Amino acid sequence: MISHIKFFIKKNISFVVVLIISFIIFSLVVDLGVINPTTINWLMDGDSGSHFLGWQFFRYSPMLQWPIGANSNYGLDWASSSIIYVDSVPLLAIFLKFFNSWLPENFQYSGLWLLFCFFMQGFIAWKILSKFTNNKFLPIIGSIFFLIAPSFLFRIQFHYGLSAHWLILYAIYLYLENKNVLKHWIFLLVISFLIMPYLFMMLIPIWLAYLLKIRKLFTLPDKYLMSHIFIASLVLYIVAAASGLFMISDGTGGGGYGFFKANLLTFFDPGVFGEPLWSKILPDIVNGGGDYEGMAFLGLGMIILIPISLYPLLRNFNSRKISLHNFYVGPLIFSLVLLFIYAVSNNIYFGEYQVAHIPLPDFISNLASKMRTGGRFVWPIYYGCYVATFAVIFYYFKTSRAIALLVVVLFIQLYDSTNAFKHHKEKFSRLLLIESPMKSKIWNEFPKHYDQVVWVALPRSGYTDWMFISEYAGINKMGTNAAHLGRTDYTKMALFNDRLEQLILNNNFRDKSLYIFQDEALWNVARIRATKNDLVGTLNGYKIFAPHYFNCDSCSNNLDDIKDAGDSVLYKYNMQKIDFTSSSIKNPYLIYGWNTPQEDGSFTIQNEAYIYVVFEKNIGSSKKLQMKLNASTIGFSSVLIESQRVNIYVNDTHIKSVTFHAADGFSEKNILIPVDTLNTLNKGFLINFVFEDAMAPVDLGLHNDSRPHGINVNNLQLEWIN
């Protein structure tokens, strides 16, 4: 056995050396702790969290399902789609799912995938460079430049699927093969699609360029090439359908193209986010806000090598010694030029200066926006420059001089990149220390009673702090809408949010769902309506609502970690007039559906609005209560809507319908409330206004505010009457 290993190493010494170098550079840039498949905490940050969580839910999805990549528990009806939209390297996710029963509960493959990307980056670069020389040392030295390429190393800290730059190198390698390798191309296109669709789209122009090349090289008939394109397209369509690409009907496009672009100076700009991280010597070049997505800094070493390689190339331009001509690189260069034009976009910037903005027809703009982060498409040009530079140096320099030159320049680039290496190492080490705040043992009780975790976060409240909620749901095999996808069906999301909001406003919680609130307004409405069987409060900083928790016989009643749902002192009321204008102190009684107070009052911005008060004194049984409401219709809509009809509910009991007329301006309405109505929520008094005529300014053609406006309230007072 040992002798066989020695023979393999001796025969493949260059290959082994490249793998060893790849591992060394990986260890310099990435903390080796990420390789441990059972260590998942380092992934709970930014986009890497969504990558891991997509897999965490997908591994427990049904084995027999169509599409195979469907991932419905990750997002529920809010954003559920497929594994293809969460950048979880679907190729690995689908493969490993078949072995899920043998995998540990906490299992991630991102660390090993990154290591694999380093191996493949070094290996394929070595294979490409070996085409241009018979010397064993030159390709090894050259491959190191690819392993420390700033564009590659920059990407590994965020997007692990997009870190597979070796797919681009593989495409270049296949192009340089002067033989018919069409089957290899189909294989490459399929795996690139299942690794990262962005990379797949980058390879299409190179594939088409290869077809033009072999058509000329082998004088192949057009019919043969068309049949290959048909077979490849059919295979890719089946793979796309199986992966779940077509599960999203609305949301595959979106904004971003023209903003997330490549700058014309991107090859020489070592700065990202305004910090020259990738060079200790060269200064940052100020550029546009989204230009970081087109980050393609060549590295100081490559910037030195390129002009050195251009001199002999230009001097011998007409010489047959330029063996690159033998590879028929014309179609390849043309495809790279097209990719560069797409990466630069129609919003062309030279540093911080806009050179031109070219309006695009709608159909071209819509097509371009499918890959809205167009700046990434500069990567094939980036690696084309690398390959061409080394090829020319290998051809025109004596071996000893080429080795000396590359070694010197390599040390320059390594030195110049030390800040980036240190930054990456510290970042991965820091990520390994991340811990979930969900430490209470009470969290272990909820999966006994609930099969979903519903995260109540609407656009107005933002979508933040979702990751640990999603991790908790995934580990406990519960579905959740706490999810993040690369592409989202916005129509589906809006419908889900509307249903969720109405569910809470109507106090119609799903019995088998645990609710975690981020939206403060809906939280106030929910906890005020809670019954004695509901568990409501704050747990490890999360606002939770557990419907009918106390009906669960197997759930623990040791709830010491649950903090009070809210401070009722905020809502204490002593029959004073409540001022809704901006001149008053903050009004704590407005719990849902109100805009920021203005000079003349607060206007409603939902189809419903809530007020909650808690009486300081006991409610008397011999008196009646009257509400004096001073309000008007919304000023800007008075010329369009003559009146606003308002249904008034107290403690969910309909009391009265009143109408405010635009012509009256502010007017006072007196609403008599029976005393027995107040007993339905102890001393709490929940007033709900439902607006029949509320309209959004956008629907009235006034401006882009899509919130439905009802009435403008100046003041309100409750008073006892005989």
XYZ file of C-alpha atoms in Angstrom:
722
model
C 0.000 0.000 0.000
C 2.772 2.419 0.986
C 4.733 1.580 -2.152
C 1.680 2.371 -4.287
C 1.303 5.744 -2.566
C 4.994 6.538 -3.119
C 4.671 5.606 -6.789
C 1.596 7.829 -7.188
C 3.340 10.777 -5.521
C 6.483 10.336 -7.619
C 4.474 10.140 -10.827
C 2.244 13.072 -9.913
C 4.685 15.154 -7.905
C 3.608 18.459 -9.469
C -0.045 17.729 -8.761
C 0.725 16.850 -5.136
C 2.817 19.997 -4.706
C -0.021 22.145 -6.047
C -2.480 20.574 -3.593
C -0.087 21.127 -0.685
C 0.405 24.763 -1.671
C -3.366 25.177 -2.005
C -3.853 23.857 1.526
C -1.121 26.121 2.922
C -2.689 29.228 1.394
C -6.130 28.143 2.626
C -4.729 27.833 6.156
C -3.171 31.311 5.889
C -6.462 32.916 4.894
C -9.168 30.814 6.562
C -9.303 29.474 10.120
C -8.976 25.685 9.910
C -11.783 25.380 12.449
C -14.321 25.887 9.663
C -13.423 22.485 8.205
C -15.128 20.716 11.122
C -18.539 19.712 9.667
C -20.231 19.894 13.073
C -19.165 23.496 13.738
C -21.953 25.746 12.505
C -21.743 28.934 14.595
C -19.329 30.675 12.183
C -22.008 30.550 9.495
C -24.531 32.635 11.463
C -23.506 35.896 9.849
C -24.758 37.679 6.748
C -25.250 35.752 3.535
C -23.418 32.693 4.827
C -26.252 32.215 7.310
C -28.840 31.943 4.559
C -26.578 29.478 2.721
C -26.393 27.176 5.732
C -30.028 27.551 6.743
C -31.214 26.739 3.236
C -29.412 23.399 3.579
C -30.571 22.882 7.175
C -34.218 22.958 6.081
C -33.705 21.208 2.761
C -32.079 18.147 4.348
C -35.355 17.364 6.141
C -37.646 17.983 3.164
C -39.424 14.920 1.675
C -37.157 12.563 -0.247
C -39.766 11.975 -2.937
C -40.860 15.406 -4.111
C -41.022 17.441 -7.259
C -39.198 19.612 -7.854
C -36.355 17.762 -6.176
C -34.980 21.087 -4.955
C -38.241 22.263 -3.332
C -37.646 23.725 0.130
C -41.100 24.736 1.370
C -40.382 24.803 5.112
C -37.750 27.479 4.574
C -39.951 30.513 4.107
C -43.394 28.858 4.239
C -45.835 30.750 2.008
C -43.884 33.947 2.641
C -40.841 33.174 0.520
C -40.518 29.412 0.111
C -39.041 28.284 -3.152
C -36.131 25.961 -3.787
C -32.577 25.217 -2.790
C -31.391 26.890 -6.001
C -32.300 30.345 -4.621
C -30.397 30.217 -1.329
C -26.833 29.821 -2.650
C -26.352 26.620 -0.661
C -24.338 24.918 -3.439
C -27.393 22.885 -4.528
C -25.189 20.219 -6.119
C -23.875 19.238 -2.687
C -27.170 19.806 -0.887
C -29.072 17.444 -3.183
C -26.320 14.816 -3.055
C -25.898 14.905 0.733
C -29.631 14.817 1.339
C -29.622 11.148 0.333
C -27.220 10.460 3.210
C -28.986 12.685 5.723
C -29.848 9.851 8.126
C -26.125 9.165 8.575
C -25.133 12.792 9.074
C -24.939 14.433 12.520
C -27.707 16.831 13.554
C -25.384 19.821 13.283
C -23.732 19.409 9.911
C -22.312 21.923 7.449
C -20.258 21.430 4.334
C -19.315 25.061 3.632
C -15.879 24.786 5.248
C -14.881 21.709 3.269
C -16.359 23.280 0.133
C -14.110 26.322 0.551
C -11.108 24.035 0.931
C -12.194 22.146 -2.202
C -12.440 25.464 -4.080
C -8.834 26.221 -3.151
C -7.727 22.795 -4.368
C -9.589 23.199 -7.662
C -8.428 26.800 -8.125
C -4.804 25.732 -7.843
C -5.211 22.470 -9.767
C -7.011 23.833 -12.839
C -4.749 26.900 -12.996
C -1.795 24.494 -13.005
C -3.423 22.422 -15.767
C -4.015 25.507 -17.906
C -0.491 26.873 -17.474
C 1.012 23.451 -18.234
C -0.317 23.851 -21.775
C 2.175 26.643 -22.433
C 5.404 25.063 -21.176
C 7.093 21.727 -20.587
C 8.827 23.030 -17.501
C 7.433 21.633 -14.241
C 8.186 24.620 -12.035
C 6.635 27.455 -14.017
C 3.006 26.189 -13.850
C 3.350 25.559 -10.106
C 4.615 29.080 -9.430
C 1.994 30.560 -11.732
C -0.830 28.645 -10.012
C -0.002 30.399 -6.730
C -0.991 33.729 -8.305
C -4.437 32.272 -9.009
C -4.711 31.046 -5.409
C -4.030 34.514 -4.010
C -6.006 36.377 -6.678
C -7.757 39.222 -4.785
C -11.058 38.718 -6.635
C -11.132 35.061 -5.532
C -10.116 35.691 -1.924
C -12.481 38.642 -1.568
C -15.445 36.443 -2.496
C -14.713 33.525 -0.122
C -15.662 35.598 2.914
C -19.255 36.116 1.746
C -20.627 33.762 -0.896
C -19.430 30.197 -0.938
C -21.150 29.180 -4.163
C -19.653 32.213 -5.901
C -16.236 31.186 -4.602
C -16.088 28.455 -7.250
C -13.972 30.568 -9.587
C -12.401 27.318 -10.716
C -15.491 26.813 -12.889
C -14.384 29.804 -14.959
C -10.880 28.365 -15.163
C -12.318 24.998 -16.177
C -14.220 26.712 -19.012
C -11.029 28.416 -20.190
C -9.214 25.081 -20.014
C -11.855 23.378 -22.140
C -11.709 26.215 -24.643
C -7.950 25.792 -24.979
C -8.375 22.093 -25.700
C -7.857 21.694 -29.430
C -10.213 18.751 -29.633
C -13.901 17.946 -29.483
C -14.874 17.977 -25.794
C -18.579 18.770 -26.159
C -19.569 16.143 -23.552
C -17.262 17.829 -21.060
C -18.996 21.130 -21.751
C -22.429 19.686 -20.963
C -21.028 18.313 -17.712
C -19.490 21.690 -16.842
C -22.662 23.622 -17.623
C -24.793 21.288 -15.502
C -22.542 21.360 -12.443
C -22.018 25.131 -12.723
C -25.786 25.649 -12.771
C -26.137 23.456 -9.683
C -23.316 25.273 -7.913
C -24.185 28.884 -8.722
C -26.362 30.132 -11.604
C -24.352 33.361 -11.801
C -21.236 31.385 -12.708
C -23.255 29.285 -15.144
C -24.318 32.414 -17.016
C -20.694 33.572 -17.236
C -19.742 30.316 -18.931
C -22.391 30.486 -21.674
C -20.493 33.009 -23.850
C -17.260 30.994 -23.464
C -19.114 27.813 -24.472
C -20.551 29.501 -27.561
C -17.095 30.831 -28.417
C -15.772 27.274 -28.168
C -18.439 26.090 -30.618
C -17.291 28.721 -33.110
C -13.716 27.594 -32.585
C -14.248 23.876 -33.215
C -16.525 24.645 -36.146
C -13.531 26.301 -37.785
C -10.944 23.878 -36.415
C -12.690 20.685 -37.492
C -14.998 22.129 -40.189
C -17.960 20.636 -38.328
C -21.361 20.996 -39.997
C -23.813 23.464 -38.465
C -26.320 20.630 -38.053
C -23.937 18.818 -35.712
C -23.391 21.907 -33.557
C -27.107 22.702 -33.452
C -27.850 19.177 -32.267
C -25.297 19.662 -29.482
C -26.916 22.965 -28.473
C -30.341 21.284 -28.483
C -29.173 18.372 -26.316
C -27.375 20.714 -23.905
C -30.441 22.970 -23.664
C -32.759 20.004 -23.048
C -30.517 18.616 -20.320
C -30.227 22.040 -18.686
C -33.986 22.583 -18.820
C -34.606 19.272 -17.044
C -31.964 20.102 -14.436
C -33.450 23.585 -13.944
C -36.964 22.190 -13.502
C -35.769 19.505 -11.083
C -33.819 22.030 -9.022
C -36.892 24.256 -8.626
C -35.793 27.202 -10.750
C -39.336 27.761 -12.005
C -40.944 27.779 -8.546
C -40.701 31.582 -8.496
C -42.877 33.357 -11.021
C -42.449 36.910 -9.726
C -39.072 38.021 -8.463
C -36.437 36.498 -10.725
C -35.498 39.982 -11.867
C -35.269 43.120 -9.793
C -33.235 46.267 -9.421
C -29.485 46.462 -9.252
C -28.172 46.219 -12.801
C -26.261 49.402 -13.513
C -25.556 49.939 -9.804
C -23.790 46.668 -8.930
C -21.330 47.048 -11.785
C -17.652 46.923 -12.627
C -15.750 50.188 -12.703
C -13.441 50.879 -15.657
C -10.594 51.096 -13.111
C -11.561 47.937 -11.248
C -8.391 46.049 -12.272
C -6.253 48.675 -10.500
C -8.437 49.501 -7.482
C -7.347 47.689 -4.289
C -10.061 49.295 -2.196
C -13.348 47.755 -1.138
C -15.907 49.790 0.816
C -13.461 52.719 0.817
C -10.606 50.757 2.418
C -7.462 49.746 0.399
C -7.472 46.276 1.942
C -5.870 44.503 -1.003
C -2.698 46.544 -1.255
C -0.251 47.965 1.264
C 1.318 50.082 -1.478
C -1.322 51.171 -3.996
C -3.977 53.703 -2.878
C -7.723 53.213 -2.964
C -9.538 54.595 -6.004
C -12.823 56.310 -5.172
C -15.648 54.704 -7.140
C -19.410 54.148 -7.242
C -21.451 52.688 -4.395
C -22.118 49.283 -5.948
C -18.756 48.822 -7.663
C -17.557 46.399 -4.994
C -19.556 43.650 -6.730
C -17.276 44.114 -9.743
C -14.157 43.938 -7.577
C -11.377 42.659 -9.885
C -8.136 44.063 -8.504
C -5.383 42.172 -10.295
C -2.900 42.365 -7.462
C 0.310 44.386 -7.480
C 2.307 41.431 -8.777
C 0.051 40.942 -11.783
C 0.018 44.682 -12.472
C 3.822 44.458 -12.697
C 3.774 41.324 -14.872
C 1.248 42.510 -17.475
C 3.354 45.339 -18.968
C 6.426 43.092 -18.815
C 4.556 40.492 -20.880
C 3.198 43.073 -23.328
C 6.657 44.156 -24.510
C 7.692 40.867 -26.183
C 4.140 40.253 -27.307
C 3.932 43.551 -29.196
C 7.490 43.212 -30.480
C 6.732 39.812 -32.010
C 3.096 40.446 -32.857
C 3.381 39.171 -36.431
C 5.664 36.290 -35.555
C 4.435 32.727 -35.867
C 6.148 32.161 -32.564
C 3.037 33.510 -30.845
C 1.644 30.067 -30.215
C -1.511 31.503 -28.646
C -2.645 31.797 -32.246
C -2.689 28.018 -32.412
C -5.467 28.020 -29.815
C -7.765 30.144 -32.018
C -8.420 32.615 -29.229
C -10.317 35.082 -31.424
C -13.832 33.845 -30.435
C -12.753 33.694 -26.800
C -11.501 37.279 -26.822
C -14.750 38.393 -28.475
C -16.854 36.662 -25.791
C -14.737 38.225 -23.019
C -15.228 41.675 -24.547
C -18.993 41.140 -24.500
C -18.845 40.010 -20.864
C -16.820 43.106 -19.965
C -19.376 45.376 -21.624
C -22.144 43.678 -19.631
C -20.140 43.958 -16.382
C -19.470 47.667 -16.886
C -23.206 48.067 -17.616
C -24.972 51.000 -19.216
C -23.928 53.146 -16.252
C -20.247 53.593 -17.057
C -17.915 54.918 -14.355
C -14.237 55.802 -14.460
C -13.356 55.916 -10.783
C -15.855 58.278 -9.162
C -16.771 59.975 -12.431
C -19.688 58.922 -14.578
C -18.521 58.632 -18.166
C -21.881 57.810 -19.690
C -25.365 56.572 -18.914
C -26.938 54.743 -21.832
C -30.729 54.282 -21.639
C -31.769 50.720 -22.439
C -35.000 49.575 -24.094
C -37.361 47.964 -21.595
C -36.956 44.444 -22.948
C -33.139 44.656 -22.749
C -33.290 46.231 -19.282
C -35.625 43.485 -18.037
C -33.367 40.806 -19.499
C -30.213 42.350 -18.020
C -31.834 42.634 -14.594
C -32.232 38.842 -14.382
C -28.552 38.865 -13.407
C -28.853 42.144 -11.562
C -25.353 42.041 -10.044
C -23.704 42.459 -13.422
C -20.322 43.537 -12.044
C -19.445 39.922 -11.273
C -19.305 39.160 -14.982
C -15.883 40.803 -15.082
C -14.333 37.648 -13.584
C -13.829 35.739 -16.878
C -11.929 38.756 -18.261
C -9.949 38.866 -15.020
C -8.784 35.288 -15.373
C -8.292 35.722 -19.110
C -5.711 38.419 -18.265
C -4.022 36.057 -15.815
C -3.793 33.195 -18.317
C -2.622 35.377 -21.207
C 0.062 37.050 -19.069
C 1.631 33.762 -17.968
C 1.329 32.216 -21.415
C 3.315 35.077 -22.985
C 5.969 35.011 -20.240
C 6.379 31.242 -20.632
C 6.822 31.632 -24.402
C 9.186 34.574 -24.591
C 11.353 34.323 -21.492
C 14.071 31.814 -20.864
C 13.014 29.363 -18.193
C 15.563 30.539 -15.628
C 14.622 34.195 -16.154
C 10.904 33.410 -16.080
C 11.251 31.512 -12.792
C 13.302 34.312 -11.220
C 10.847 36.949 -12.426
C 7.790 35.080 -11.157
C 9.331 34.319 -7.764
C 10.297 37.967 -7.185
C 6.915 39.292 -8.289
C 5.102 36.587 -6.287
C 6.804 37.747 -3.089
C 5.839 41.323 -3.925
C 2.187 40.325 -4.299
C 2.247 38.207 -1.149
C 3.694 41.095 0.840
C 1.253 43.567 -0.675
C -1.697 41.314 0.274
C -0.744 40.627 3.901
C -3.373 43.022 5.280
C -6.096 41.142 3.376
C -4.796 37.774 4.581
C -4.834 39.021 8.172
C -8.311 40.504 7.761
C -9.712 37.221 6.441
C -8.045 35.126 9.126
C -9.355 37.363 11.904
C -12.834 37.430 10.408
C -13.180 33.650 10.223
C -11.718 33.267 13.726
C -14.181 35.853 15.038
C -17.117 34.149 13.340
C -16.238 30.887 15.072
C -17.092 32.591 18.383
C -20.684 33.484 17.438
C -23.310 32.125 19.835
C -27.083 32.056 19.602
C -28.883 34.232 22.176
C -31.601 31.552 22.501
C -30.071 29.996 25.597
C -33.120 29.418 27.798
C -34.284 25.827 28.241
C -37.811 27.021 27.543
C -36.990 27.075 23.831
C -36.770 23.277 24.053
C -40.408 23.108 25.138
C -41.976 24.790 22.113
C -41.265 22.030 19.535
C -43.421 19.701 21.662
C -46.467 21.783 20.834
C -45.696 23.805 17.697
C -44.607 22.839 14.176
C -43.925 26.361 12.869
C -42.138 29.500 13.994
C -43.832 32.562 12.505
C -41.667 35.640 12.477
C -43.870 38.734 12.597
C -41.794 41.267 10.687
C -43.314 43.483 8.023
C -41.625 45.901 5.603
C -42.342 48.818 7.935
C -40.473 47.117 10.788
C -37.604 45.838 8.651
C -36.293 42.314 8.334
C -33.472 42.069 10.865
C -32.347 39.580 13.513
C -34.027 36.714 11.676
C -31.095 34.337 11.461
C -31.113 32.731 14.907
C -34.895 32.341 14.698
C -34.428 30.440 11.459
C -31.600 28.356 12.919
C -33.782 27.442 15.891
C -36.651 26.389 13.630
C -34.367 24.383 11.355
C -32.670 22.460 14.142
C -36.071 21.583 15.616
C -37.528 20.609 12.214
C -40.120 23.396 12.349
C -41.137 25.456 9.344
C -40.567 29.203 9.410
C -40.922 32.349 7.352
C -37.699 33.699 8.890
C -35.746 33.208 5.703
C -33.611 34.989 3.159
C -33.358 34.023 -0.501
C -31.357 35.283 -3.436
C -34.624 35.756 -5.332
C -38.066 36.175 -3.785
C -41.587 36.042 -5.175
C -42.725 39.493 -4.060
C -46.380 38.846 -4.878
C -46.346 35.768 -2.661
C -44.535 37.695 0.082
C -47.072 40.549 0.022
C -50.019 38.136 0.245
C -48.434 36.318 3.181
C -47.740 39.579 5.024
C -51.304 40.772 4.464
C -52.725 37.492 5.772
C -50.387 37.553 8.766
C -51.355 41.088 9.697
C -55.057 40.326 9.450
C -54.592 37.127 11.437
C -53.110 39.092 14.336
C -55.577 41.968 14.111
C -58.450 39.459 14.139
C -56.898 37.510 17.021
C -56.972 34.364 14.890
C -53.631 32.791 15.712
C -52.760 29.368 14.340
C -52.739 26.917 17.248
C -49.598 25.088 16.097
C -47.474 28.170 15.410
C -45.094 29.941 17.779
C -45.029 33.678 17.007
C -41.929 35.827 17.446
C -42.596 39.535 16.976
C -40.334 42.166 15.517
C -43.184 44.475 14.532
C -43.827 46.542 17.650
C -47.316 47.721 16.628
C -48.671 44.220 15.997
C -46.960 42.999 19.162
C -48.904 45.545 21.197
C -52.189 44.423 19.659
C -51.422 40.711 20.153
C -50.305 40.804 23.773
C -53.222 42.985 24.852
C -55.641 40.415 23.475
C -53.852 37.401 24.944
C -55.928 34.964 26.997
C -54.964 33.124 30.155
C -54.000 30.054 28.086
C -51.499 31.973 25.948
C -47.858 32.384 26.927
C -46.820 35.967 26.196
C -43.619 37.767 27.094
C -39.972 38.335 26.294
C -37.532 35.429 26.198
C -33.805 36.077 25.670
C -34.748 39.388 24.069
C -37.363 37.916 21.694
C -41.025 38.925 21.971
C -42.940 35.641 21.898
C -46.610 34.731 21.658
C -47.325 31.029 22.204
C -51.054 30.346 21.597
C -52.651 27.878 24.027
C -49.261 26.982 25.520
C -50.822 26.207 28.883
C -53.026 23.595 27.215
C -49.895 21.583 26.442
C -49.711 18.766 29.016
C -46.122 17.820 28.146
C -44.741 21.393 28.216
C -42.891 22.694 31.257
C -44.436 25.344 33.491
C -41.032 26.489 34.741
C -41.119 29.843 32.989
C -38.774 31.908 35.130
C -36.896 33.180 32.066
C -40.032 34.740 30.596
C -40.156 38.462 31.261
C -43.332 40.515 31.496
C -44.944 41.206 28.127
C -44.940 44.943 28.709
C -45.161 47.718 31.238
C -48.844 48.460 31.831
C -47.822 51.749 33.488
C -47.300 53.120 29.982
C -51.017 52.816 29.277
C -52.367 54.128 32.601
C -55.172 56.561 32.032
C -56.907 58.948 34.414
C -59.663 60.357 32.197
C -57.484 63.176 30.821
C -57.746 64.507 27.282
C -55.262 62.694 25.031
C -53.497 65.096 22.711
C -52.600 63.606 19.290
C -50.618 66.616 18.018
C -46.847 67.049 17.829
C -46.956 69.595 20.654
C -47.787 66.853 23.188
C -45.388 64.441 24.819
C -45.094 60.986 23.261
C -48.493 59.352 23.135
C -48.131 55.767 24.414
C -51.786 54.913 23.802
C -51.471 54.763 19.999
C -50.396 51.152 19.546
C -51.147 50.448 15.902
C -51.984 52.149 12.623
C -50.891 55.733 13.396
C -48.459 58.064 11.688
C -45.990 60.321 13.499
C -47.886 63.193 15.200
C -48.208 66.342 13.107
C -49.055 69.899 14.102
C -52.810 69.322 13.870
C -52.950 65.660 14.961
C -52.041 62.085 14.064
C -53.521 60.458 10.975
C -54.148 56.785 10.446
C -52.015 54.828 7.961
C -53.701 51.425 7.943
C -57.196 50.125 7.311
C -57.462 49.774 11.086
C -56.046 51.777 13.998
C -55.853 50.878 17.693
C -55.758 52.790 20.964
C -55.207 51.099 24.325
C -55.649 52.540 27.805
C -55.649 51.044 31.311
C -57.851 52.817 33.826
C -56.113 53.792 37.045
C -59.371 53.598 38.996
C -61.898 50.802 39.110
C -64.718 50.970 36.609
C -67.963 51.871 38.270
C -71.095 49.886 37.498
C -73.543 52.784 37.933
C -72.065 54.982 35.281
C -71.749 55.000 31.548
C -68.708 55.891 29.567
C -68.561 58.367 26.717
C -65.769 58.787 24.168
C -65.321 62.260 22.710
C -63.422 61.948 19.433
C -62.244 65.121 17.692
C -61.143 64.266 14.140
C -61.417 65.116 10.461
C -60.922 63.519 7.096
C -57.394 63.564 5.696
C -56.735 67.044 4.335
C -55.145 66.141 1.007
C -57.967 63.766 0.094
C -60.859 66.032 1.073
C -61.313 67.219 -2.488
C -61.426 63.629 -3.697
C -63.243 61.909 -0.816
C -66.117 63.835 0.711
C -66.473 61.688 3.832
C -64.872 58.939 5.894
C -67.014 56.275 7.561
C -65.488 54.782 10.714
C -66.631 51.638 12.536
C -65.691 51.792 16.204
C -65.052 48.687 18.310
C -64.299 48.498 22.015
C -62.747 45.294 23.297
C -63.723 43.687 19.970
C -67.388 44.632 20.388
C -68.886 46.884 17.737
C -70.133 50.082 19.365
C -71.034 52.539 16.643
C -70.393 53.764 13.124
C -69.676 57.468 12.648
C -68.989 59.572 9.561
C -66.643 62.544 9.268
C -67.418 64.963 6.457
C -64.666 66.838 4.681
C -66.681 70.055 4.614
C -66.873 70.131 8.436
C -63.112 70.087 9.040
C -62.385 68.925 12.587
C -65.567 67.878 14.347
C -66.329 66.138 17.628
C -68.235 62.867 17.830
C -69.675 61.575 21.098
C -69.817 57.785 21.308
C -71.653 56.197 24.226
C -70.060 52.956 25.498
C -71.930 50.495 27.743
C -70.164 49.780 31.019
C -70.404 45.983 30.686
C -68.248 46.186 27.575
C -65.317 47.280 29.734
C -65.323 44.039 31.726
C -64.183 41.897 28.821
C -60.494 42.722 29.293
C -60.206 43.455 33.006
C -59.490 47.158 33.181
C -57.931 47.301 29.709
C -59.754 49.352 27.136
C -58.975 48.539 23.497
C -60.433 50.921 20.938
C -60.354 49.810 17.329
C -61.186 52.079 14.389
C -61.986 50.350 11.085
C -62.110 52.591 8.028
C -64.454 51.854 5.150
C -63.249 54.711 2.926
C -59.501 54.736 3.602
C -57.443 55.384 0.477
C -53.725 55.459 -0.247
C -52.246 58.612 -1.817
C -50.737 56.492 -4.578
C -54.227 55.280 -5.530
C -55.445 58.877 -5.628
C -52.620 59.876 -7.971
C -51.087 62.226 -5.394
C -47.709 60.666 -4.495
C -46.088 57.281 -3.874
C -47.320 56.637 -0.325
C -49.115 53.273 -0.466
C -50.439 53.375 3.112
C -54.242 53.697 3.364
C -55.167 57.006 5.074
C -58.408 57.283 7.033
C -58.907 60.114 9.529
C -56.788 62.705 11.283
C -57.374 62.775 15.073
C -56.671 65.915 17.090
C -57.694 64.679 20.535
C -59.703 62.041 22.343
C -61.175 61.886 25.840
C -63.105 59.337 27.839
C -65.478 60.618 30.509
C -68.063 59.208 32.866
C -71.651 60.282 32.498
C -74.749 59.472 34.538
